[in-house]
DNA sequence: CGCTGTATTGATAACCATCAAAGAGGGTGG
DNA sequence: CCACCCTCTTTGATGGTTATCAATACAGCG
């Protein structure tokens, strides 16, 4: 039903006022946000167009030349990269206000594939126009750097997780991360819907689908979660935090 | 003896011309490089001072407020982060021309510790001065973004490795990476010295010291390497590349 | 020449992947 | 409206890979 409502939105968009940065629901979290959106006008000038994406549609792929970045306006996307051995590693999930393609600024080519997890809308930011706006507005420049710094820090966090943590810890961290995202969107952190299949969670955490499923069941058994398909209710957040931090905790005897 | 020669350099530095970006041996690989160093003058204006570091000395630590970035002028550093469970994950190794602290632009605090692997010299880049130069010079700005993009891409590569690759593949990739660094410095890629202990390699690859040691021995047995303490000679680079790509390859029977 | 930190090697077991199969949800077409 | 199909998810049995524990060898340095 989620897809239906989004389709409806798109169908009636022609009748609505045109999409701008000022009427974007993610404007406070995006570039140009904060400080009452002082630089929002400049960001608007950097946006070439808005691009709707269907679920599973690919925004860009690895090694493609990069002339533009993309800001998520609605929906959710993932980035992933196929390892030499064929297995796919999910690198990150992107919510409204976040920017895709930053890794391409190094080589001029995207370093991963970007795929829509749900029907989405992204804002196209051609790099030349963006650069011009950045060099004319120091606040926007610093926000852009903050965004890139955050991206690096996120990846570092993932490295720590993938390099050291046991499967339990990884999943607990992931769930807490999702809860935080839910809270950031203004909803309750105790209950949220996973927008991605188990396979993507597994590929993000460096595990297999089976392990994810087993671990979720284990969390359900100890009463930490209630899971129904992709709906998650966190019943014992403190237990999750404990599991994210320590390697032991929560072995069931049934 | 490496340490001795560096100490000697430092002792006699007072008699030498002062350190500048123009006489830096890493100037072509650093910010402001390329294009005959058109922006090198601007970078020079961003450098507050040069800071010598002894081996094992810490440049900054996690959660410390960040007001400046650091460019490596001489030596080599690592960044690392202690996981909640106490184990340390090495996030990256930094050679001359590379910039440390980029992850702090997100939160304003460094996301990891930085430690010198050898006696080193870093250039201090206060963020306000750097920002001013960046907004006045589009070329320098793009180089800065390229550097951040490269940093993100590197971390993504590490995520793929940590999430999917077997121990053999990880070590093979690491060795090839080191060989490429050696080549980038103008030396032969077939022979190089590891500047870090096995423990750091293990912490970088998400493995244990014992595994590193065992895998190096295995590579020696199949004739891919000659290893003497931290000196590495690559005898069969194509075998390493094969191992980095595929999960199988090279099982000895002795 | 002994000391300390670093590196190697071996034996065992924990953890998670793999293989195999069954169960649930959602949409389509009869 | 129901049967069907497809994808996603769950659960079980087994084995491989790598961590862990323990002990020895080695290098650099005082």
Coordinates of C-alpha atoms (C1' of nucleotides) in Angstrom, one line a residue:
Chain A
X1 CA 0.0 0.0 0.0
X2 CA 3.0 2.2 0.4
X3 CA 3.7 2.0 -3.3
X4 CA 0.1 2.8 -4.1
X5 CA 0.2 6.0 -2.1
X6 CA 3.4 7.1 -3.7
X7 CA 2.1 6.4 -7.1
X8 CA -0.9 8.5 -6.3
X9 CA 1.3 11.4 -5.2
X10 CA 3.1 11.2 -8.5
X11 CA -0.1 11.0 -10.5
X12 CA -1.4 14.2 -9.0
X13 CA 1.9 16.1 -8.9
X14 CA 1.1 18.1 -12.0
X15 CA -1.8 19.7 -10.1
X16 CA 0.4 20.5 -7.1
X17 CA 2.8 23.4 -6.8
X18 CA 6.2 22.5 -8.4
X19 CA 8.8 20.7 -6.2
X20 CA 11.3 23.1 -4.7
X21 CA 13.8 23.1 -1.9
X22 CA 11.5 25.3 0.1
X23 CA 8.6 22.9 0.1
X24 CA 10.8 19.8 0.5
X25 CA 10.1 17.8 3.6
X26 CA 13.8 17.0 4.1
X27 CA 15.0 20.6 3.8
X28 CA 16.2 20.8 7.4
X29 CA 18.3 17.7 7.0
X30 CA 19.7 18.5 3.5
X31 CA 22.4 20.8 2.2
X32 CA 21.3 24.4 2.8
X33 CA 19.3 23.5 5.8
X34 CA 19.8 24.7 9.4
X35 CA 20.0 28.4 10.2
X36 CA 16.5 28.9 8.8
X37 CA 17.7 27.6 5.4
X38 CA 19.9 30.7 4.7
X39 CA 21.5 28.8 1.8
X40 CA 18.5 27.0 0.5
X41 CA 18.0 29.5 -2.3
X42 CA 21.5 28.7 -3.6
X43 CA 20.9 25.0 -3.4
X44 CA 17.8 25.5 -5.4
X45 CA 19.9 27.0 -8.1
X46 CA 22.2 23.9 -8.1
X47 CA 19.3 21.6 -8.8
X48 CA 19.0 20.8 -12.5
X49 CA 15.8 18.7 -12.1
X50 CA 14.0 16.2 -9.9
X51 CA 14.1 12.6 -11.0
X52 CA 11.5 10.0 -9.9
X53 CA 12.6 6.4 -9.5
X54 CA 10.7 3.2 -9.2
X55 CA 11.5 0.6 -6.7
X56 CA 14.5 -1.5 -7.8
X57 CA 15.4 1.1 -10.4
X58 CA 19.1 1.9 -10.7
X59 CA 20.2 5.5 -10.3
X60 CA 23.8 5.0 -11.4
X61 CA 26.3 2.2 -11.6
X62 CA 29.9 1.6 -10.7
X63 CA 32.6 3.0 -13.1
X64 CA 30.0 5.3 -14.8
X65 CA 31.4 8.8 -15.2
X66 CA 30.1 11.2 -12.6
X67 CA 29.0 14.6 -13.6
X68 CA 26.4 15.1 -10.9
X69 CA 25.5 14.2 -7.4
X70 CA 22.0 13.3 -6.2
X71 CA 20.1 14.4 -3.1
X72 CA 17.3 12.2 -1.9
X73 CA 14.0 14.0 -1.7
X74 CA 11.6 11.2 -1.1
X75 CA 12.0 7.4 -0.5
X76 CA 15.1 5.4 0.3
X77 CA 18.1 4.1 -1.7
X78 CA 21.0 1.8 -1.1
X79 CA 24.5 1.8 -2.6
X80 CA 26.3 -1.5 -3.1
X81 CA 29.4 -2.9 -4.7
X82 CA 30.1 -6.3 -6.2
X83 CA 33.2 -7.9 -4.7
X84 CA 35.7 -9.6 -7.0
X85 CA 34.3 -13.0 -5.8
X86 CA 30.8 -12.0 -6.9
X87 CA 29.2 -11.3 -3.5
X88 CA 27.5 -8.0 -3.1
X89 CA 28.4 -5.6 -0.2
X90 CA 25.8 -3.0 0.6
X91 CA 27.7 0.1 1.5
X92 CA 24.9 2.4 2.8
X93 CA 21.3 3.3 3.0
X94 CA 20.2 6.8 2.1
X95 CA 17.2 8.7 3.4
X96 CA 15.7 12.1 2.4
X97 CA 18.2 14.9 2.7
X98 CA 21.3 12.7 2.2
X99 CA 23.5 12.9 -0.9
X100 CA 24.6 10.1 -3.2
X101 CA 27.7 10.0 -5.3
X102 CA 30.3 11.7 -3.1
X103 CA 32.7 8.8 -3.5
X104 CA 32.9 9.6 -7.2
X105 CA 34.6 13.0 -6.5
X106 CA 37.9 11.1 -6.2
X107 CA 38.2 9.3 -9.5
X108 CA 35.4 11.0 -11.5
X109 CA 33.5 7.7 -11.6
X110 CA 31.0 6.3 -9.2
X111 CA 32.5 3.7 -6.9
X112 CA 29.3 1.7 -6.4
X113 CA 25.8 1.1 -7.7
X114 CA 22.9 3.1 -6.4
X115 CA 19.4 1.4 -6.4
X116 CA 16.1 2.6 -5.1
X117 CA 14.6 0.5 -2.3
X118 CA 11.2 2.2 -2.5
X119 CA 9.7 4.5 -5.1
X120 CA 11.8 7.7 -4.7
X121 CA 12.5 11.1 -5.9
X122 CA 16.1 12.5 -6.2
X123 CA 17.3 16.0 -6.9
X124 CA 20.0 16.2 -9.6
X125 CA 23.0 18.3 -8.6
X126 CA 25.4 18.9 -11.6
X127 CA 28.8 19.3 -10.1
X128 CA 29.8 22.4 -12.0
X129 CA 26.7 24.3 -10.8
X130 CA 27.2 23.0 -7.3
X131 CA 30.8 24.0 -7.3
X132 CA 29.9 27.6 -8.3
X133 CA 27.4 27.9 -5.5
X134 CA 29.8 26.4 -3.0
X135 CA 32.5 28.9 -3.8
X136 CA 30.1 31.8 -3.5
X137 CA 28.6 30.7 -0.2
X138 CA 30.9 29.7 2.7
X139 CA 28.0 28.4 4.8
X140 CA 26.9 26.1 2.0
X141 CA 30.5 25.0 1.5
X142 CA 30.9 24.1 5.2
X143 CA 27.6 22.2 5.1
X144 CA 28.9 20.3 2.1
X145 CA 32.1 19.4 3.9
X146 CA 30.1 18.4 6.9
X147 CA 28.1 16.0 4.7
X148 CA 31.2 14.5 3.3
X149 CA 32.8 14.2 6.7
X150 CA 29.7 12.4 8.0
X151 CA 29.9 10.0 5.1
X152 CA 33.5 9.2 5.9
X153 CA 32.6 8.7 9.6
X154 CA 29.7 6.4 8.7
X155 CA 31.9 4.2 6.6
X156 CA 34.4 4.1 9.5
X157 CA 31.7 3.0 11.8
X158 CA 30.8 0.2 9.3
X159 CA 34.5 -0.8 9.1
X160 CA 34.7 -1.2 12.9
X161 CA 31.5 -3.3 12.8
X162 CA 32.5 -5.5 9.9
X163 CA 36.1 -6.0 11.2
X164 CA 35.5 -6.8 14.8
X165 CA 31.9 -7.4 15.8
X166 CA 30.2 -10.8 16.1
X167 CA 26.9 -11.3 14.2
X168 CA 24.8 -10.5 17.2
X169 CA 26.5 -7.2 17.7
X170 CA 26.2 -6.3 14.1
X171 CA 22.5 -6.9 14.0
X172 CA 21.9 -5.1 17.3
X173 CA 23.9 -2.1 16.0
X174 CA 21.9 -2.1 12.8
X175 CA 18.6 -2.2 14.5
X176 CA 19.6 0.7 16.8
X177 CA 20.7 2.6 13.8
X178 CA 17.4 2.1 12.2
X179 CA 15.6 3.1 15.4
X180 CA 17.7 6.3 15.4
X181 CA 16.7 7.0 11.8
X182 CA 13.1 6.5 12.7
X183 CA 13.5 9.0 15.5
X184 CA 15.3 11.5 13.2
X185 CA 12.2 11.4 11.0
X186 CA 10.1 12.4 13.9
X187 CA 8.6 9.0 14.6
X188 CA 9.0 6.8 17.6
X189 CA 12.3 4.9 17.8
X190 CA 10.5 1.9 19.3
X191 CA 8.8 0.9 16.2
X192 CA 9.7 1.1 12.5
X193 CA 9.5 -0.6 9.2
X194 CA 12.5 -2.0 7.5
X195 CA 12.4 -0.8 3.9
X196 CA 14.9 -3.4 2.6
X197 CA 14.7 -7.2 2.4
X198 CA 16.8 -9.5 4.7
X199 CA 19.2 -10.0 1.9
X200 CA 20.2 -6.3 1.9
X201 CA 20.6 -6.3 5.7
X202 CA 22.8 -9.4 5.4
X203 CA 24.8 -7.8 2.6
X204 CA 25.2 -4.6 4.7
X205 CA 26.4 -6.5 7.7
X206 CA 28.6 -9.0 6.0
X207 CA 26.4 -12.0 6.9
X208 CA 24.0 -14.3 5.2
X209 CA 20.2 -14.1 5.0
X210 CA 20.0 -17.2 7.2
X211 CA 22.0 -15.7 9.9
X212 CA 19.9 -12.6 10.0
X213 CA 16.8 -14.6 10.2
X214 CA 18.1 -16.8 13.0
X215 CA 19.4 -13.8 15.0
X216 CA 16.0 -12.0 14.6
X217 CA 14.3 -15.1 15.9
X218 CA 16.7 -15.3 18.8
X219 CA 16.0 -11.6 19.7
X220 CA 12.3 -12.4 19.5
X221 CA 12.7 -15.4 21.8
X222 CA 14.5 -13.3 24.5
X223 CA 11.7 -10.7 24.2
X224 CA 13.9 -7.9 22.9
X225 CA 11.8 -7.5 19.7
X226 CA 8.5 -8.1 18.1
X227 CA 9.0 -8.8 14.4
X228 CA 6.3 -9.2 11.8
X229 CA 7.7 -9.4 8.3
X230 CA 9.5 -6.0 8.0
X231 CA 7.8 -4.3 10.9
X232 CA 10.0 -4.2 14.0
X233 CA 9.0 -3.2 17.5
X234 CA 11.8 -2.7 20.0
X235 CA 10.7 -4.0 23.4
X236 CA 14.0 -3.9 25.2
X237 CA 16.2 -1.2 23.7
X238 CA 18.7 -1.4 26.6
X239 CA 19.2 -5.1 25.8
X240 CA 20.0 -4.2 22.2
X241 CA 22.5 -1.6 23.3
X242 CA 24.1 -4.1 25.6
X243 CA 24.4 -6.6 22.8
X244 CA 25.8 -3.9 20.4
X245 CA 28.5 -3.2 23.0
X246 CA 29.4 -6.6 24.4
X247 CA 30.0 -9.8 22.6
X248 CA 28.0 -12.0 25.0
X249 CA 24.5 -11.4 26.4
X250 CA 21.2 -13.1 25.6
X251 CA 21.6 -16.8 25.0
X252 CA 18.3 -18.5 25.2
X253 CA 17.8 -22.0 26.6
X254 CA 14.7 -23.0 24.6
Chain B
X1 CA 68.3 2.7 11.0
X2 CA 65.4 4.4 9.4
X3 CA 64.6 6.2 12.6
X4 CA 68.2 7.3 12.9
X5 CA 68.3 9.0 9.5
X6 CA 65.1 10.8 10.2
X7 CA 66.4 12.0 13.5
X8 CA 69.5 13.2 11.7
X9 CA 67.3 15.2 9.3
X10 CA 65.5 16.8 12.1
X11 CA 68.7 17.7 14.0
X12 CA 70.1 19.5 10.9
X13 CA 66.9 21.1 9.8
X14 CA 67.7 24.4 11.4
X15 CA 70.6 24.8 8.9
X16 CA 68.4 23.9 5.9
X17 CA 66.1 26.2 4.1
X18 CA 62.7 26.4 5.8
X19 CA 60.1 23.7 5.0
X20 CA 57.6 25.0 2.4
X21 CA 55.1 23.4 0.1
X22 CA 57.4 24.1 -2.8
X23 CA 60.2 22.1 -1.5
X24 CA 58.0 19.3 -0.2
X25 CA 58.7 15.9 -1.7
X26 CA 55.0 15.1 -1.7
X27 CA 53.8 18.3 -3.4
X28 CA 52.6 16.5 -6.5
X29 CA 50.4 14.1 -4.5
X30 CA 49.1 16.7 -2.1
X31 CA 46.4 19.3 -2.3
X32 CA 47.5 22.1 -4.7
X33 CA 49.6 19.6 -6.7
X34 CA 49.1 18.7 -10.3
X35 CA 48.9 21.3 -13.1
X36 CA 52.4 22.4 -12.1
X37 CA 51.2 23.2 -8.6
X38 CA 49.1 26.2 -9.6
X39 CA 47.4 26.3 -6.2
X40 CA 50.5 25.4 -4.2
X41 CA 50.9 29.0 -3.1
X42 CA 47.4 29.1 -1.7
X43 CA 48.0 25.8 0.2
X44 CA 51.1 27.3 1.6
X45 CA 49.0 30.1 3.0
X46 CA 46.7 27.6 4.7
X47 CA 49.6 25.9 6.6
X48 CA 49.9 27.3 10.1
X49 CA 53.0 25.3 10.9
X50 CA 54.8 22.0 10.5
X51 CA 54.6 19.5 13.4
X52 CA 57.2 16.8 13.9
X53 CA 56.0 13.5 15.4
X54 CA 58.0 10.7 17.0
X55 CA 57.1 7.1 16.3
X56 CA 54.1 6.0 18.4
X57 CA 53.2 9.6 19.1
X58 CA 49.5 10.5 18.9
X59 CA 48.5 13.3 16.6
X60 CA 44.9 13.5 17.8
X61 CA 42.3 11.2 19.5
X62 CA 38.7 10.4 19.1
X63 CA 36.1 12.9 20.3
X64 CA 38.7 15.6 20.5
X65 CA 37.3 18.8 18.9
X66 CA 38.6 19.4 15.4
X67 CA 39.8 22.8 14.4
X68 CA 42.4 21.7 11.9
X69 CA 43.3 19.1 9.4
X70 CA 46.8 17.6 8.9
X71 CA 48.6 16.8 5.7
X72 CA 51.4 14.3 6.0
X73 CA 54.8 15.7 4.8
X74 CA 57.1 12.9 5.9
X75 CA 56.7 9.5 7.4
X76 CA 53.6 7.4 7.8
X77 CA 50.6 7.4 10.2
X78 CA 47.6 5.2 10.9
X79 CA 44.1 6.0 12.1
X80 CA 42.3 3.6 14.4
X81 CA 39.2 3.3 16.5
X82 CA 38.5 1.2 19.5
X83 CA 35.3 -0.9 19.1
X84 CA 32.8 -1.1 22.0
X85 CA 34.2 -4.5 22.8
X86 CA 37.7 -3.2 23.2
X87 CA 39.2 -4.5 20.0
X88 CA 41.0 -1.9 17.9
X89 CA 40.2 -1.5 14.2
X90 CA 42.8 0.2 12.1
X91 CA 40.9 2.4 9.6
X92 CA 43.7 3.6 7.3
X93 CA 47.4 4.2 6.7
X94 CA 48.5 7.6 5.6
X95 CA 51.5 8.5 3.4
X96 CA 53.0 11.8 2.4
X97 CA 50.5 14.0 0.6
X98 CA 47.5 12.5 2.3
X99 CA 45.2 14.4 4.6
X100 CA 44.1 13.3 8.1
X101 CA 41.0 14.4 10.0
X102 CA 38.5 14.6 7.2
X103 CA 36.0 12.5 9.1
X104 CA 35.8 15.2 11.7
X105 CA 34.2 17.7 9.3
X106 CA 30.9 16.0 10.0
X107 CA 30.6 16.3 13.8
X108 CA 33.4 18.7 14.6
X109 CA 35.2 16.0 16.5
X110 CA 37.7 13.4 15.2
X111 CA 36.1 10.0 14.7
X112 CA 39.3 8.1 15.4
X113 CA 42.8 8.2 16.8
X114 CA 45.8 9.1 14.7
X115 CA 49.2 7.7 15.6
X116 CA 52.6 8.0 13.9
X117 CA 53.9 4.7 12.6
X118 CA 57.4 6.2 12.0
X119 CA 58.9 9.5 12.9
X120 CA 56.9 11.9 10.8
X121 CA 56.2 15.5 10.0
X122 CA 52.7 16.8 9.4
X123 CA 51.5 20.2 8.1
X124 CA 48.8 21.8 10.2
X125 CA 45.8 23.2 8.2
X126 CA 43.5 25.3 10.4
X127 CA 40.0 24.8 9.0
X128 CA 39.1 28.5 8.8
X129 CA 42.2 29.5 6.8
X130 CA 41.7 26.5 4.5
X131 CA 38.1 27.3 3.9
X132 CA 39.1 30.8 2.9
X133 CA 41.6 29.6 0.4
X134 CA 39.2 26.9 -0.9
X135 CA 36.4 29.5 -1.6
X136 CA 38.9 31.7 -3.5
X137 CA 40.3 29.0 -5.7
X138 CA 38.0 26.6 -7.5
X139 CA 40.9 24.4 -8.5
X140 CA 42.0 23.9 -5.0
X141 CA 38.4 23.4 -4.0
X142 CA 38.0 20.6 -6.5
X143 CA 41.2 19.0 -5.4
X144 CA 40.0 19.0 -1.8
X145 CA 36.7 17.4 -2.9
X146 CA 38.7 14.8 -4.9
X147 CA 40.7 14.0 -1.8
X148 CA 37.5 13.5 0.3
X149 CA 36.0 11.4 -2.4
X150 CA 39.1 9.3 -2.5
X151 CA 38.8 8.8 1.2
X152 CA 35.2 7.7 0.9
X153 CA 36.1 5.3 -1.9
X154 CA 39.0 3.8 0.1
X155 CA 36.7 3.1 3.0
X156 CA 34.2 1.5 0.7
X157 CA 36.9 -0.7 -0.6
X158 CA 37.7 -1.7 2.9
X159 CA 34.1 -2.4 3.7
X160 CA 33.9 -4.8 0.7
X161 CA 37.0 -6.5 1.9
X162 CA 36.0 -6.8 5.6
X163 CA 32.4 -7.8 4.7
X164 CA 33.0 -10.5 2.1
X165 CA 36.6 -11.6 1.6
X166 CA 38.3 -14.6 3.2
X167 CA 41.5 -14.1 5.1
X168 CA 43.7 -15.0 2.1
X169 CA 42.0 -12.5 -0.1
X170 CA 42.3 -9.8 2.5
X171 CA 46.0 -10.2 2.9
X172 CA 46.6 -10.5 -0.8
X173 CA 44.7 -7.3 -1.4
X174 CA 46.6 -5.6 1.4
X175 CA 50.0 -6.6 -0.1
X176 CA 49.0 -5.5 -3.5
X177 CA 47.9 -2.2 -2.0
X178 CA 51.3 -1.8 -0.3
X179 CA 53.0 -2.7 -3.6
X180 CA 51.0 0.0 -5.3
X181 CA 52.0 2.5 -2.6
X182 CA 55.6 1.6 -3.1
X183 CA 55.2 2.2 -6.8
X184 CA 53.5 5.5 -6.3
X185 CA 56.6 6.6 -4.3
X186 CA 58.7 5.9 -7.3
X187 CA 60.1 2.6 -6.0
X188 CA 59.7 -0.8 -7.4
X189 CA 56.4 -2.5 -6.5
X190 CA 58.2 -5.9 -6.2
X191 CA 59.9 -5.1 -3.0
X192 CA 58.9 -2.9 -0.1
X193 CA 59.1 -2.5 3.7
X194 CA 56.0 -2.8 5.9
X195 CA 56.1 0.2 8.2
X196 CA 53.6 -1.3 10.7
X197 CA 53.7 -4.4 13.0
X198 CA 51.7 -7.5 12.2
X199 CA 49.3 -6.4 14.8
X200 CA 48.3 -3.3 12.8
X201 CA 47.9 -5.3 9.6
X202 CA 45.7 -7.7 11.5
X203 CA 43.6 -4.9 13.0
X204 CA 43.3 -3.3 9.5
X205 CA 42.1 -6.5 7.9
X206 CA 39.8 -7.7 10.8
X207 CA 42.0 -10.7 11.5
X208 CA 44.4 -11.8 14.3
X209 CA 48.1 -11.6 14.4
X210 CA 48.4 -15.4 14.2
X211 CA 46.3 -15.5 11.0
X212 CA 48.5 -12.9 9.4
X213 CA 51.6 -14.8 10.3
X214 CA 50.2 -18.1 9.1
X215 CA 49.0 -16.6 5.8
X216 CA 52.4 -15.0 5.2
X217 CA 54.1 -18.3 5.8
X218 CA 51.7 -20.0 3.4
X219 CA 52.5 -17.4 0.7
X220 CA 56.1 -18.0 1.3
X221 CA 55.7 -21.7 0.9
X222 CA 53.9 -21.4 -2.4
X223 CA 56.7 -19.1 -3.6
X224 CA 54.6 -16.0 -4.0
X225 CA 56.7 -14.0 -1.5
X226 CA 60.0 -13.7 0.2
X227 CA 59.4 -12.3 3.7
X228 CA 62.1 -11.2 6.1
X229 CA 60.7 -9.5 9.2
X230 CA 59.0 -6.5 7.7
X231 CA 60.7 -6.6 4.3
X232 CA 58.5 -8.1 1.6
X233 CA 59.6 -9.2 -1.9
X234 CA 56.8 -10.1 -4.3
X235 CA 57.9 -13.0 -6.5
X236 CA 54.5 -13.8 -8.1
X237 CA 52.3 -10.8 -8.3
X238 CA 49.9 -12.5 -10.6
X239 CA 49.3 -15.1 -8.0
X240 CA 48.6 -12.4 -5.5
X241 CA 46.1 -10.8 -7.8
X242 CA 44.5 -14.1 -8.4
X243 CA 44.1 -14.7 -4.7
X244 CA 42.8 -11.2 -4.1
X245 CA 40.1 -11.9 -6.7
X246 CA 39.1 -15.5 -6.1
X247 CA 38.5 -17.3 -2.8
X248 CA 40.4 -20.4 -3.7
X249 CA 44.0 -20.7 -5.2
X250 CA 47.2 -21.8 -3.6
X251 CA 46.7 -24.6 -1.1
X252 CA 50.0 -26.2 -0.3
X253 CA 50.4 -29.9 0.4
X254 CA 53.5 -29.8 2.6
Chain C
dC1 C1' 74.2 -11.4 27.0
dG2 C1' 69.8 -11.4 28.9
dC3 C1' 65.5 -8.7 28.3
dT4 C1' 61.3 -7.1 26.1
dG5 C1' 58.4 -6.7 22.5
dT6 C1' 57.4 -9.0 18.1
dA7 C1' 56.7 -13.0 15.2
dT8 C1' 55.9 -17.9 14.3
dT9 C1' 53.8 -22.4 14.9
dG10 C1' 50.5 -26.0 16.7
dA11 C1' 46.0 -27.9 18.8
dT12 C1' 41.3 -27.1 19.7
dA13 C1' 36.9 -25.1 19.4
dA14 C1' 33.5 -21.3 18.4
dC15 C1' 31.2 -19.1 15.0
dC16 C1' 29.0 -18.6 11.0
dA17 C1' 28.4 -20.2 6.0
dT18 C1' 26.6 -23.6 3.3
dC19 C1' 23.3 -26.8 1.7
dA20 C1' 18.6 -28.4 1.8
dA21 C1' 13.8 -27.8 2.4
dA22 C1' 9.6 -26.1 4.1
dG23 C1' 6.5 -22.1 5.3
dA24 C1' 4.5 -17.3 4.6
dG25 C1' 3.1 -13.2 2.0
dG26 C1' 1.6 -10.7 -2.1
dG27 C1' 0.1 -10.3 -6.5
dT28 C1' -2.0 -12.4 -10.9
dG29 C1' -5.1 -14.8 -13.6
dG30 C1' -8.5 -18.1 -14.1
Chain D
dC1 C1' -13.0 -15.7 -4.8
dC2 C1' -9.7 -19.0 -5.0
dA3 C1' -5.6 -21.4 -6.9
dC4 C1' -1.3 -20.6 -8.3
dC5 C1' 3.3 -18.7 -8.6
dC6 C1' 6.9 -16.2 -7.1
dT7 C1' 9.7 -14.0 -3.9
dC8 C1' 11.0 -13.6 0.6
dT9 C1' 11.6 -15.7 5.1
dT10 C1' 12.3 -19.3 8.4
dT11 C1' 14.4 -23.4 10.3
dG12 C1' 17.5 -27.6 10.6
dA13 C1' 22.0 -30.3 9.9
dT14 C1' 26.7 -30.1 8.8
dG15 C1' 31.3 -28.4 7.7
dG16 C1' 34.9 -24.9 6.9
dT17 C1' 37.4 -20.9 8.3
dT18 C1' 39.5 -18.5 11.6
dA19 C1' 39.8 -17.1 16.7
dT20 C1' 41.7 -18.6 20.9
dC21 C1' 44.9 -20.5 24.0
dA22 C1' 49.6 -22.0 24.7
dA23 C1' 54.3 -22.3 23.8
dT24 C1' 58.4 -21.4 21.3
dA25 C1' 61.6 -18.6 18.3
dC26 C1' 63.4 -14.3 17.0
dA27 C1' 65.1 -9.3 16.8
dG28 C1' 66.4 -5.2 18.6
dC29 C1' 68.5 -2.9 22.4
dG30 C1' 70.3 -1.8 26.8

